[in-house]
Amino acid sequence: MKQAYFSFILMLSLFLPALIACRQEDTVAPTVAPTADPVQAEQESANTVSGDGDAVATAVSTNTPAPPTPTPLPAKRVTVMISAEPESLYIYGDNSLEATAVRHGIYENLFTSLGFDYQAQGLEKLPSLADGDAVINTVSVSAGDIVLNASGDPVRLAPGVQIITADGEFLTFSNEESVEMQQMVVDFTLKPLVWSDGVPVTAVDSLFSFNVAADSLTPGDKTKIKRTASYEAVGDLSIRWTGVPGFLDGTYFLNVWQPLPEHQLSRFSVAELLEAEEVTKRPLSSGPFVVSEWESGKHITLTVNPYYYRLDEGLPRLGAVTFQFGMDADQNLDALLAGQVDILTESNFRENQDEIVPQLLENEADGAIAAYYQPITVFEHIDFGINSAEEYAETRPDWFEDVRVRQAMTGCTDRQRMVDELMYGKVGVLHAYVPDLHPLYPDDAFMQTFDPAAANVLLDEAGLVDTDGDGIREWIETEQGQIVATTPFSITLGTDSENALRQRINEMFAVDMQACGIHVELYDIPVIDWYADGPFSPLFGRRFDLATFAWLTNVRPPCNLYLSRNVTGPEEQGFGGWGNVNATGWSDEAYDTACELALKALPGTPDYVISHQDAIRIFSEQLPVIPLFPQMKIAVTRPTVLNFKPDATQPSALWNLFEIDVEE
């Protein structure tokens, strides 16, 4: 769990979630989507229909209507600078931000993830339980069927397997004739997309894509397909996803696979698809543009798909888009200022933001550019060592158990100054593990403001006072009303040695704490040691006073980061294991209840909203960490570029390439 977060954070890979799938045999079968069998996946053929309850989906026949009459194409064009040449345009190949940007012009987005939410684009709508195109059925399962066990793993049902029944009860299976479980069924409808060769896109193309993604030779995470009972084409444009019994997926409305042209690609084996130019270099397009030229090391040029289904709406606005690469990074902005480039995507500004932003601000003030600053889903925070490892806890007073101390230290922290100086005021201060603009953020959540005077009052109330006038508060021990010992409120704050931003955060924090009578010593250690698992790790071994690092937030608020069951430590002592995520040691029963309910609830239900908001309210008041601010991404265009709309939770700024325009 923890490793997945840090691989994302450390690499800053802001990609759409990879399409996920299960194993099938090497040759692509265009009309059959098998149930994934985690037990025998290495032996079974994708097209085998077994008698053990495995579901098999078959496609219905489709009719090919006449393609639309091509309309006159717009002549306007833009040049986009991306930081590197894509290795491949195959949807199951190169998942870099650069390849994703180009693919936005080639494949119609089935959905988008704007504003910490999801929206349909190439789908008629996102399915929902409320609308009835997603349902939860009660089904009977018996020994040998693939089900989700109580731990969330797909297994064959057998004696000793613990499951959750349709009534929500835990049951250890003991060869009963049958047991009832819940099963989710979700229906999707494609919009009338058309491939760039004039052949309509059909549900069979999505089924074909599923089968390709499912094969073990196809790169990508197979988690979702291992939890798929069947994936069916049930109409020309209609697709049905059925989960394995027990799998109630919180993102069920995204369980649809980007179509691939079955009529063109079914002659290739899965292994051949990884290299075939028909998908890697010159794929058929279902989106607004098609690849017309790829000059290696220099550029890729897209021109209008003459069969794009939205041509009659005047889309796309542009006649051509050229993706340029191969230029030195320090020349990119000069090229835009010289009019050689129209758009610099966020991939050009991953590093050295502190050096480039002042220049962007100057150019922006002169009217030479339009700069776009968006928060990303990586957020910085300072964790309190609330419940430290026993050996470490014995070395110091229990500074942070009192919520008043945590609130006071947050109130002593000038987070807006951090944002202004470190992020140039382009993002907002955080008050929880999601930003205030998140749709689930409650209006009445507690917000600890910067107020050193009020913070000092809280510290006084908590019994931390300066008894000797040296400017540092003390922890006071008394016997019979008399002071017998004092310990200066002197603490340490650590981070990894390879992150200059966090080192600067810590320096600013230490200065802020002086106004509240708290002395802070700073340290940093190599990143590999800082984030290590195990009892001797300073961070996840819970051997710190304060620690600065980053986590991911998302559309679904990550309340799980602070659950009691996720506190790091030995499982035999009731902790969550050394590979877990809650390094603070904080444990709150009310928070646990709200978060667990939120994690079990499905989006669109009242419980989902209420429980997530309850968890956020508790967290923002209890403050097991000091939420600081999100990191940001930057993109730049010439002032003449229109409809450029980068978004915090949409990985690529070119998600709406179909409507980007330029002034003539």
Short mmCIF file of C-alpha atoms in Angstrom, two decimals, residues 24 48 100 162 242 294 475 488 572 575:
data_model
loop_
_atom_site.label_atom_id
_atom_site.label_comp_id
_atom_site.label_asym_id
_atom_site.label_seq_id
_atom_site.Cartn_x
_atom_site.Cartn_y
_atom_site.Cartn_z
CA GLN A 24 -5.70 -14.87 -21.37
CA THR A 48 -12.27 -21.89 -21.89
CA THR A 100 -1.01 10.49 -22.75
CA GLN A 162 -14.12 -16.33 4.89
CA THR A 242 -20.21 -7.88 -13.92
CA TRP A 294 5.89 11.08 -37.06
CA TRP A 475 6.71 20.17 30.34
CA PRO A 488 12.10 22.17 27.79
CA GLU A 572 1.49 -9.43 16.66
CA PHE A 575 -0.59 -2.77 14.80
#
